mmCIF file of N, CA and C in Angstrom:
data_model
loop_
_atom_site.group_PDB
_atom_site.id
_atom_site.type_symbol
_atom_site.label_atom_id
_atom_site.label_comp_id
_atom_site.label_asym_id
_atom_site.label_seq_id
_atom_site.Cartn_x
_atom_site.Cartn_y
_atom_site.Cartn_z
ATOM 1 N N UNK A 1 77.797 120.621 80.078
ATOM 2 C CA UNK A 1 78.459 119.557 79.335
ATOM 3 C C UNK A 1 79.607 119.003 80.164
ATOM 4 N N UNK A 2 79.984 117.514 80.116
ATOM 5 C CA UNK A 2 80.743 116.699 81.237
ATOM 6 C C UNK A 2 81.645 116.133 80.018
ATOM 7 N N UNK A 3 82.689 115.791 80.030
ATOM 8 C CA UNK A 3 83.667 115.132 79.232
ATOM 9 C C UNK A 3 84.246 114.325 80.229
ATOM 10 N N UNK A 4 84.405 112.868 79.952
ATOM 11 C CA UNK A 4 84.949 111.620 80.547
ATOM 12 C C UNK A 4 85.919 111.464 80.113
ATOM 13 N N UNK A 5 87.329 110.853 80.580
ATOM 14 C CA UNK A 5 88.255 110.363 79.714
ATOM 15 C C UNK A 5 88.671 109.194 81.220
ATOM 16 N N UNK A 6 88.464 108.066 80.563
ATOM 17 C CA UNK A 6 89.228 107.274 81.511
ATOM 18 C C UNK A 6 90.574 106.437 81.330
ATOM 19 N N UNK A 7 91.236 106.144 82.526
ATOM 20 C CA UNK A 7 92.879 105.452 82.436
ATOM 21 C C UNK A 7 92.726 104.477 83.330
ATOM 22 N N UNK A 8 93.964 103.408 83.260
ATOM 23 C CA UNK A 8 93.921 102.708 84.616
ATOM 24 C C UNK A 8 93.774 101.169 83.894
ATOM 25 N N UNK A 9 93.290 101.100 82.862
ATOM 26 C CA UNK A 9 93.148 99.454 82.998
ATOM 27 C C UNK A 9 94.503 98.620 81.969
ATOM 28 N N UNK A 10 94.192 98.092 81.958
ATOM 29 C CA UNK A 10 95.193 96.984 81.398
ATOM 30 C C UNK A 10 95.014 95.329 81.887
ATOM 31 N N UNK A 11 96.141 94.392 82.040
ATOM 32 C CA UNK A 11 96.229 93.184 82.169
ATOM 33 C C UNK A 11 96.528 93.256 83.532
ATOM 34 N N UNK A 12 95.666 92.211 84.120
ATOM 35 C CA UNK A 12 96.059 91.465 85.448
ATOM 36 C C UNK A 12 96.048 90.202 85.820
ATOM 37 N N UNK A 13 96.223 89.451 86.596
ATOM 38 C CA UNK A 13 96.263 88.240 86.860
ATOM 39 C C UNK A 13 95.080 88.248 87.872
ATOM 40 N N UNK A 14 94.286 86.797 87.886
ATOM 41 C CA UNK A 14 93.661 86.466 88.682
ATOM 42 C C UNK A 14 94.088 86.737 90.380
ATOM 43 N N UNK A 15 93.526 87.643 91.043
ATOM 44 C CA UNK A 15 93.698 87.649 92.474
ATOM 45 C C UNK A 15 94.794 89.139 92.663
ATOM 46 N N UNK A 16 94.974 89.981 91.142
ATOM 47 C CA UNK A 16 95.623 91.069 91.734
ATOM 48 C C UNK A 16 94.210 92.600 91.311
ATOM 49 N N UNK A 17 95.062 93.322 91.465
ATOM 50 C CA UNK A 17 94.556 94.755 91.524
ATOM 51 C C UNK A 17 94.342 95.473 90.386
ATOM 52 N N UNK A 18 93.778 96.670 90.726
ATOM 53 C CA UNK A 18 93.939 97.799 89.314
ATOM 54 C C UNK A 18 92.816 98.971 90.334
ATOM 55 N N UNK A 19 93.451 100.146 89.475
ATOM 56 C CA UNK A 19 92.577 101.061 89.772
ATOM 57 C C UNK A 19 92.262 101.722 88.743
ATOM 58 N N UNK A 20 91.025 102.165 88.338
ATOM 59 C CA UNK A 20 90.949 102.627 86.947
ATOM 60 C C UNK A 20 90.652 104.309 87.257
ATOM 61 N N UNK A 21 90.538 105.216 86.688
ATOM 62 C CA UNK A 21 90.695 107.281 86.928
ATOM 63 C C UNK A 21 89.617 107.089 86.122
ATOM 64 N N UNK A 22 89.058 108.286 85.802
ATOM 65 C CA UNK A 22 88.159 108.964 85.225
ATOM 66 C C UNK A 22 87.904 110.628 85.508
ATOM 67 N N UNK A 23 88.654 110.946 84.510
ATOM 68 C CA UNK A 23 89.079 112.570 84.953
ATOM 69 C C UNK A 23 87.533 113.116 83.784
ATOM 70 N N UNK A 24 86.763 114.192 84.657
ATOM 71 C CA UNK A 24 86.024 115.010 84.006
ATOM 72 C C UNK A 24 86.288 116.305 83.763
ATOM 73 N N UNK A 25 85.872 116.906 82.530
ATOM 74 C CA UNK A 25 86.018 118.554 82.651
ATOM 75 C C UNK A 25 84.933 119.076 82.938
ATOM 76 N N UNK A 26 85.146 120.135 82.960
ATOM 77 C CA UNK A 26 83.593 121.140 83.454
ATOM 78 C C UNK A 26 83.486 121.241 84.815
ATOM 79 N N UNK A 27 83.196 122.530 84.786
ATOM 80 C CA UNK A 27 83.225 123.081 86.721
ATOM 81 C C UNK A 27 81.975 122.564 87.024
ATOM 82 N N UNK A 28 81.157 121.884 86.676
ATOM 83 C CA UNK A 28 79.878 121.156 87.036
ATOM 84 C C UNK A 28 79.998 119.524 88.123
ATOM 85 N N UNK A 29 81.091 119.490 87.421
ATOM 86 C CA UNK A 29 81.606 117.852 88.265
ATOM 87 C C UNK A 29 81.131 117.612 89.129
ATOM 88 N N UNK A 30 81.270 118.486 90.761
ATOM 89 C CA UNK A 30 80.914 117.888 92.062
ATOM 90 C C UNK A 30 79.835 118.486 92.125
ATOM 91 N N UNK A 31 78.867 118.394 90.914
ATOM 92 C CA UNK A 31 77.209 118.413 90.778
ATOM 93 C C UNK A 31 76.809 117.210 90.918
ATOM 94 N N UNK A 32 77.622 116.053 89.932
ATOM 95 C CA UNK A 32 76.756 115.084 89.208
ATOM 96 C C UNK A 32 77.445 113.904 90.184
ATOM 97 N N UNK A 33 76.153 113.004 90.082
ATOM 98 C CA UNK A 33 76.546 111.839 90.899
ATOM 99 C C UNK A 33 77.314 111.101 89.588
ATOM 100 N N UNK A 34 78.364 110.119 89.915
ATOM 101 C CA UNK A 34 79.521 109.789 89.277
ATOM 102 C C UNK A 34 79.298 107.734 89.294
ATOM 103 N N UNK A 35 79.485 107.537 88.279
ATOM 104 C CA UNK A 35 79.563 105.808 88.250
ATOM 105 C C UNK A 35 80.199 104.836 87.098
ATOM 106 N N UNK A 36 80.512 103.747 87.595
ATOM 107 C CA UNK A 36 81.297 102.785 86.458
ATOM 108 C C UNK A 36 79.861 101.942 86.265
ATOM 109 N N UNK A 37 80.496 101.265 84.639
ATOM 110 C CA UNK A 37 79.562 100.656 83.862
ATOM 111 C C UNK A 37 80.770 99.274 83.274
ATOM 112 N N UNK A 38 80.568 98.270 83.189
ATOM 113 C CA UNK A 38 81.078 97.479 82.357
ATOM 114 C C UNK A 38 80.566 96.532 80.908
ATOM 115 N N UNK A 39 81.145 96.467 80.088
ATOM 116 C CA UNK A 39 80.496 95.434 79.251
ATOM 117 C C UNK A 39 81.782 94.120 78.506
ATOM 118 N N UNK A 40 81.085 93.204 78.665
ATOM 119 C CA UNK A 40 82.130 91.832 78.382
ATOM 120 C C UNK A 40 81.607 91.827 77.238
ATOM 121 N N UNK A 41 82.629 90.777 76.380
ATOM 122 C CA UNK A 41 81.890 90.616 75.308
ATOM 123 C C UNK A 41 80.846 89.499 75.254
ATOM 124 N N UNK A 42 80.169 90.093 74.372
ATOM 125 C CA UNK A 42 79.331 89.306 73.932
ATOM 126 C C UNK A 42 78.046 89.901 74.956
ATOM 127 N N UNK A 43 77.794 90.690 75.679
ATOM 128 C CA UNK A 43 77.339 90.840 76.769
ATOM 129 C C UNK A 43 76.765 92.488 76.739
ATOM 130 N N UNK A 44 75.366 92.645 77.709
ATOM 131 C CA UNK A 44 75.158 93.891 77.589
ATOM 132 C C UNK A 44 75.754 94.571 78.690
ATOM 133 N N UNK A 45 76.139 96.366 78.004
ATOM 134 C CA UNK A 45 76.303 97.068 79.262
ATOM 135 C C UNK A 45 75.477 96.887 81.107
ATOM 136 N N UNK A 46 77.120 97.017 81.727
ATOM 137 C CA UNK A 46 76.077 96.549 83.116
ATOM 138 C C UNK A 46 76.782 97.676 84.189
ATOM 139 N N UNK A 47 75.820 98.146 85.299
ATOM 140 C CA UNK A 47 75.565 98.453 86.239
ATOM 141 C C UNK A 47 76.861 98.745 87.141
ATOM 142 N N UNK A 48 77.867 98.400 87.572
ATOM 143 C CA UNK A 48 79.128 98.401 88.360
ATOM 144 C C UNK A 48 78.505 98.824 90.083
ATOM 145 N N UNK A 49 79.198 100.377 89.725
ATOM 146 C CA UNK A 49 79.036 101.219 90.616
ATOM 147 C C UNK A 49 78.622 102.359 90.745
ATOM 148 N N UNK A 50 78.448 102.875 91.850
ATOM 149 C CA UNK A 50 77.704 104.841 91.854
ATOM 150 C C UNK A 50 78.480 105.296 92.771
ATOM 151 N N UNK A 51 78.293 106.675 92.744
ATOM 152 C CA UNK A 51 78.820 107.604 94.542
ATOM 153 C C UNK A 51 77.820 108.808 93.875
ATOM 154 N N UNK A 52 77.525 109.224 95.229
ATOM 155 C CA UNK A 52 76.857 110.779 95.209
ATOM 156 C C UNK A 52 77.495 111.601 95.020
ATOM 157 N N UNK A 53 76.843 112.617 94.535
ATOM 158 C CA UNK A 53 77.775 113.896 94.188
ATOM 159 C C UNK A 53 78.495 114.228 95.570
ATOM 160 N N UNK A 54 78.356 114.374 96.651
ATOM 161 C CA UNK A 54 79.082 114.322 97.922
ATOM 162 C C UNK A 54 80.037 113.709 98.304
ATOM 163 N N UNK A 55 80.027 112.157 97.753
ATOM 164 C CA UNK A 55 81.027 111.003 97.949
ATOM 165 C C UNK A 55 80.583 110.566 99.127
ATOM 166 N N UNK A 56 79.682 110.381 100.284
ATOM 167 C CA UNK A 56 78.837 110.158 101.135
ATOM 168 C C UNK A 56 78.285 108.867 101.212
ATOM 169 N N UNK A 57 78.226 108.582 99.782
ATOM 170 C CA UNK A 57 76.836 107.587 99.573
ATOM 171 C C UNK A 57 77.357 106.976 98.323
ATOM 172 N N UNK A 58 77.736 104.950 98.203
ATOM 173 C CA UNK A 58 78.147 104.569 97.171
ATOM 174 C C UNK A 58 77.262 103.422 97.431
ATOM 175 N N UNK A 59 77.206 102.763 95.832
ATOM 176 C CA UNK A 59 76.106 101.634 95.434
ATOM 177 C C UNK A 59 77.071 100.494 94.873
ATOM 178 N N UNK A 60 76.821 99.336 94.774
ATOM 179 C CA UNK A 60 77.638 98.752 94.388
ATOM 180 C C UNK A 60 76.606 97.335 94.040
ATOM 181 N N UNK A 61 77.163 96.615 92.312
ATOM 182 C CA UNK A 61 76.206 95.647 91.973
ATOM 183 C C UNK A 61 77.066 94.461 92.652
ATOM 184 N N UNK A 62 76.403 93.475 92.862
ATOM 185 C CA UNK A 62 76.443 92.693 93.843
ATOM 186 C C UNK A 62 77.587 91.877 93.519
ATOM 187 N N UNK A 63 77.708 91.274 92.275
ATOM 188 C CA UNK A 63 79.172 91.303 92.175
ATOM 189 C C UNK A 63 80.129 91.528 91.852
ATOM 190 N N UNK A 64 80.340 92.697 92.778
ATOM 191 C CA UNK A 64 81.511 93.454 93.368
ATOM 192 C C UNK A 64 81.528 93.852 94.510
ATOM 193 N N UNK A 65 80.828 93.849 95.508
ATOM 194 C CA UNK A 65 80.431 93.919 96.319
ATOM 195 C C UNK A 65 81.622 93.472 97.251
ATOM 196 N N UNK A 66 82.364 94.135 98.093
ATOM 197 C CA UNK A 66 84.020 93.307 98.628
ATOM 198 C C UNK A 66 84.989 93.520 98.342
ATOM 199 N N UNK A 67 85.030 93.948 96.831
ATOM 200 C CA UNK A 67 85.979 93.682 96.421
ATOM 201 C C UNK A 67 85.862 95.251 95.444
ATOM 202 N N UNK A 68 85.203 95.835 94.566
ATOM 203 C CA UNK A 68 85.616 97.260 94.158
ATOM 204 C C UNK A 68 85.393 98.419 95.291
ATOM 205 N N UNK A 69 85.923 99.205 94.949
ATOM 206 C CA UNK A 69 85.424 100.697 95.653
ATOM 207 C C UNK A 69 85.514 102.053 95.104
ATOM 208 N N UNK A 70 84.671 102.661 94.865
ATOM 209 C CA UNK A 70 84.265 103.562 94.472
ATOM 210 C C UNK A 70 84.677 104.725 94.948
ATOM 211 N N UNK A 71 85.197 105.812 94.525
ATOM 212 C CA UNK A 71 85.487 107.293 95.303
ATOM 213 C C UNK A 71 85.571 108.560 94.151
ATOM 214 N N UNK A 72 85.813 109.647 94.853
ATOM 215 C CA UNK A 72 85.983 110.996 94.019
ATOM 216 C C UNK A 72 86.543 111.886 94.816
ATOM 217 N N UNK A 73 87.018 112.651 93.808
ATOM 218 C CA UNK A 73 88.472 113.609 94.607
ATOM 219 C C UNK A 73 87.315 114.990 93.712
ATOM 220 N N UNK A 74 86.260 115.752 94.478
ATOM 221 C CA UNK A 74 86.199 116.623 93.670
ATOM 222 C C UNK A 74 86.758 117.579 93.446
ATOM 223 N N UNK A 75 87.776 117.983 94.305
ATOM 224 C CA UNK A 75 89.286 118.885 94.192
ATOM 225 C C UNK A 75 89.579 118.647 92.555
ATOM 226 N N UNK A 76 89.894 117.944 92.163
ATOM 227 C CA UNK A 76 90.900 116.777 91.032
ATOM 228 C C UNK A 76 89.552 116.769 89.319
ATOM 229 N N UNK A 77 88.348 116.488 90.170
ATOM 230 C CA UNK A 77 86.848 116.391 88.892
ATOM 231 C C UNK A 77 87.631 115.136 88.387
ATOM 232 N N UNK A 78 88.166 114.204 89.579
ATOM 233 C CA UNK A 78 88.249 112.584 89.324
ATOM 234 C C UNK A 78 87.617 111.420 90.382
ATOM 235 N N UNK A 79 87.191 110.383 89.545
ATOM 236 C CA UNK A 79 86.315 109.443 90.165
ATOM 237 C C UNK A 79 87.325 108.563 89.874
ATOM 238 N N UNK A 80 87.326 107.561 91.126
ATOM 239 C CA UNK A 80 88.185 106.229 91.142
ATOM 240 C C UNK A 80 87.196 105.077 91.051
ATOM 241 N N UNK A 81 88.096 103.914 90.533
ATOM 242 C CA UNK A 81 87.124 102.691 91.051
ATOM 243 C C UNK A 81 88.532 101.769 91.399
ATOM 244 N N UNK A 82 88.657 100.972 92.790
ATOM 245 C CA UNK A 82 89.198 100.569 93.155
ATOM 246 C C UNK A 82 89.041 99.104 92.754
ATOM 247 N N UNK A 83 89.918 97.964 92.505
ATOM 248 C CA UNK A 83 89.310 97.292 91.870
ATOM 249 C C UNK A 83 90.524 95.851 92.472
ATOM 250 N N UNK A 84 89.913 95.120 93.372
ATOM 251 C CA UNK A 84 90.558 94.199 94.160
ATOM 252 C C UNK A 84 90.511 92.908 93.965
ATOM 253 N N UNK A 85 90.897 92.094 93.912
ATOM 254 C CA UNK A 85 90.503 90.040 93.925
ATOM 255 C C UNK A 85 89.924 89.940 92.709
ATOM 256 N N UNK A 86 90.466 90.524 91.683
ATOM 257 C CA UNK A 86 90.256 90.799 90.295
ATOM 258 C C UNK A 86 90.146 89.163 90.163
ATOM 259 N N UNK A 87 88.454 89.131 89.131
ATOM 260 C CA UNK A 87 88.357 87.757 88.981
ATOM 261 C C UNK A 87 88.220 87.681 86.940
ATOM 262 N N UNK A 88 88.629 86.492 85.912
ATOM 263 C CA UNK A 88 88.629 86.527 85.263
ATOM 264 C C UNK A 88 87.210 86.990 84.505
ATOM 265 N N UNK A 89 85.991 86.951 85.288
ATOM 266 C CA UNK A 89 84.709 87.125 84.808
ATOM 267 C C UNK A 89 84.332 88.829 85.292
ATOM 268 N N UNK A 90 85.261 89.310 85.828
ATOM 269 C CA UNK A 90 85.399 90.763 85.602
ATOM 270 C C UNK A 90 86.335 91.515 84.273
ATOM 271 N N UNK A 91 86.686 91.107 83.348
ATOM 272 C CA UNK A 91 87.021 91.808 81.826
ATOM 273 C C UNK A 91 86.090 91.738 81.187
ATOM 274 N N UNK A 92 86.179 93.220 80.812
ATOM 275 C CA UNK A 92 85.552 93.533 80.241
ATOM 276 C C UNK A 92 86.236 95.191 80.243
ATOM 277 N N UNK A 93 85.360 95.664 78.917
ATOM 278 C CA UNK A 93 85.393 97.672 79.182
ATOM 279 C C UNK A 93 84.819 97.972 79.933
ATOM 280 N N UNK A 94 85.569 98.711 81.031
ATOM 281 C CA UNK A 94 84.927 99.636 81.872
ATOM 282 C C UNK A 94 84.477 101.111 81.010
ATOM 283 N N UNK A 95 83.539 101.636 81.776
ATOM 284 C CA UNK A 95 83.195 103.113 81.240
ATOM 285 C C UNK A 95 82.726 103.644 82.761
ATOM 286 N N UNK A 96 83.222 105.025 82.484
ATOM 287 C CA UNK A 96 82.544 106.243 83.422
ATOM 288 C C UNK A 96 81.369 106.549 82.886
ATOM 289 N N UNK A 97 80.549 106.988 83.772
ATOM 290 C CA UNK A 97 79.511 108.010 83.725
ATOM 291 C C UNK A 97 79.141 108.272 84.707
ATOM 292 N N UNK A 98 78.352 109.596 83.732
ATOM 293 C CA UNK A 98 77.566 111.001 85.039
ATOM 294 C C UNK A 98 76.641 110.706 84.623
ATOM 295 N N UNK A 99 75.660 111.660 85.774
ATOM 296 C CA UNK A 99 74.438 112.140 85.848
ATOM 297 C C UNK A 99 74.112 113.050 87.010
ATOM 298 N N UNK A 100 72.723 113.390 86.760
ATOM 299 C CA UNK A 100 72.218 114.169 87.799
ATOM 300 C C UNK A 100 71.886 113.692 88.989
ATOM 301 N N UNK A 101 71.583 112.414 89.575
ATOM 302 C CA UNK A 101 71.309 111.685 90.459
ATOM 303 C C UNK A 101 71.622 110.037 90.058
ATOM 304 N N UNK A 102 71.651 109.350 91.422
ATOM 305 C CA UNK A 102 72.386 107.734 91.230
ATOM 306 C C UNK A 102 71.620 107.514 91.103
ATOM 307 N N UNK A 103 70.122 107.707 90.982
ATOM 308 C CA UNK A 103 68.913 106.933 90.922
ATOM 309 C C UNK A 103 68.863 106.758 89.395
ATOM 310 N N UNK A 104 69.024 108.199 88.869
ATOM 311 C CA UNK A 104 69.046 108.061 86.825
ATOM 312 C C UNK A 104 70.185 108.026 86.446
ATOM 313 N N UNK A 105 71.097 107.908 87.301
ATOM 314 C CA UNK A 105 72.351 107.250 86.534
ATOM 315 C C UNK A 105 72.519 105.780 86.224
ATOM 316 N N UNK A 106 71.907 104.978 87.076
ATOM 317 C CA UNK A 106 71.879 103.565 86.310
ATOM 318 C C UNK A 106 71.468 103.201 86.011
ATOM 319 N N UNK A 107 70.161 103.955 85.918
ATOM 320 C CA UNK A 107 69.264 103.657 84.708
ATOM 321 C C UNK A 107 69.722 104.374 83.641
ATOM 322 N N UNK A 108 69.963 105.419 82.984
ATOM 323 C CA UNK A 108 70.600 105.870 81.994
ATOM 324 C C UNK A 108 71.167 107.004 82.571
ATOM 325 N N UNK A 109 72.701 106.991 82.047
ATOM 326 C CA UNK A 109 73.698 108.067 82.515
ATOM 327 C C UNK A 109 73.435 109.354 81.656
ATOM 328 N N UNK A 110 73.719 110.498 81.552
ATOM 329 C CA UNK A 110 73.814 111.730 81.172
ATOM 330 C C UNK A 110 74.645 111.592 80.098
ATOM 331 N N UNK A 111 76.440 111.487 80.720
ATOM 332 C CA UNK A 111 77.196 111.463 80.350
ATOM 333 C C UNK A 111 78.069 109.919 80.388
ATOM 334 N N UNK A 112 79.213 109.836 79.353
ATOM 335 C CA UNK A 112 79.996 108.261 79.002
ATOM 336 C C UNK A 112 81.206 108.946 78.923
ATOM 337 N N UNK A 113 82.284 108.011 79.399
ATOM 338 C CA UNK A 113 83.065 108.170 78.588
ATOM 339 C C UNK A 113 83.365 107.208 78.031
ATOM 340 N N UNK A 114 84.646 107.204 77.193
ATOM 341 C CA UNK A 114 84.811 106.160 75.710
ATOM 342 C C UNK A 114 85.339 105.065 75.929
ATOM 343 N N UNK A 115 85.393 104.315 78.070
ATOM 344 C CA UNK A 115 85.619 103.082 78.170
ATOM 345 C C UNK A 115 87.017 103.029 78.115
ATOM 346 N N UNK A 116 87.850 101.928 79.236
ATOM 347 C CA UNK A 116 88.928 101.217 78.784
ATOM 348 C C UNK A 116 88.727 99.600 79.720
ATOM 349 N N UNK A 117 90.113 99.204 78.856
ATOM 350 C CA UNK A 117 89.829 97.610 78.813
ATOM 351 C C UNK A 117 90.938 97.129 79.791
ATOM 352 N N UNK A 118 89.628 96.283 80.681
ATOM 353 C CA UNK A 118 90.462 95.573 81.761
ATOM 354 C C UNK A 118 90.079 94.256 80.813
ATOM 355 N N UNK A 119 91.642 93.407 81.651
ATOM 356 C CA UNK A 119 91.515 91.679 81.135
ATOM 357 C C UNK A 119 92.100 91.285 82.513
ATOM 358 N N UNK A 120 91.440 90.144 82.972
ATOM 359 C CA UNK A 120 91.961 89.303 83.799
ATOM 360 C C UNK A 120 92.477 88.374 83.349
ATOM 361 N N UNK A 121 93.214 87.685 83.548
ATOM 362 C CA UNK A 121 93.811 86.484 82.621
ATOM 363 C C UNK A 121 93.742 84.979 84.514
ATOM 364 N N UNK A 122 93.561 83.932 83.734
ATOM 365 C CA UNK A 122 93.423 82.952 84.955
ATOM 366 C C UNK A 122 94.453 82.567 84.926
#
């Protein structure tokens, strides 16, 4: 069992930053490959990012591609998403999730956590 809790978002302006955490429990952590999910409103959950359970190997949906970055401290059983040239059509809730591999993690994650809310404002 994986427990998500994520921090990090809030208000930004067009063209600044944020980094959002995602702290897991369970000594299983630097098992599971690790990834962000977003959903806007009105809009279905989408795709973001991945890293391997190694941190070796990250995926990234295309747009974001430049501009987020993905990492994990498995010391910590925390995943980052770096989050740069913040554009207004990026707010939305972010969410963490696990899984056993990046291949079935974006297709369906294992584990969620309960999302927080970035806003870009223009």
């Amino acid at each position: 069992q994986v427990q998500l809790v994520e921090s990090g978002g809030g208000l930004v302006q067009a063209g600044g930053s944020l980094r959002l955490s995602c702290a897991a429990s369970g000594r299983t952590f630097g098992t599971y490959a690790m990834g962000w999910f977003r959903q806007a409103p009105g809009k279905e959950r989408a795709f973001v990012a991945a890293i391997n359970w190694r941190g070796g190997s990250t995926y990234y949906a295309d747009s974001v591609k430049g501009r987020f970055t993905i990492s994990r401290d498995n010391a910590k059983n925390t995943v980052y998403l770096q989050m740069n040239s913040l554009k207004p059509e990026d707010t939305a809730v972010y969410y963490c999730a696990a899984g056993v591999a990046v291949t079935t993690l974006k297709g369906q994650p294992d584990y969620w956590g309960q999302g927080t809310q970035v806003t870009v404002s223009s």
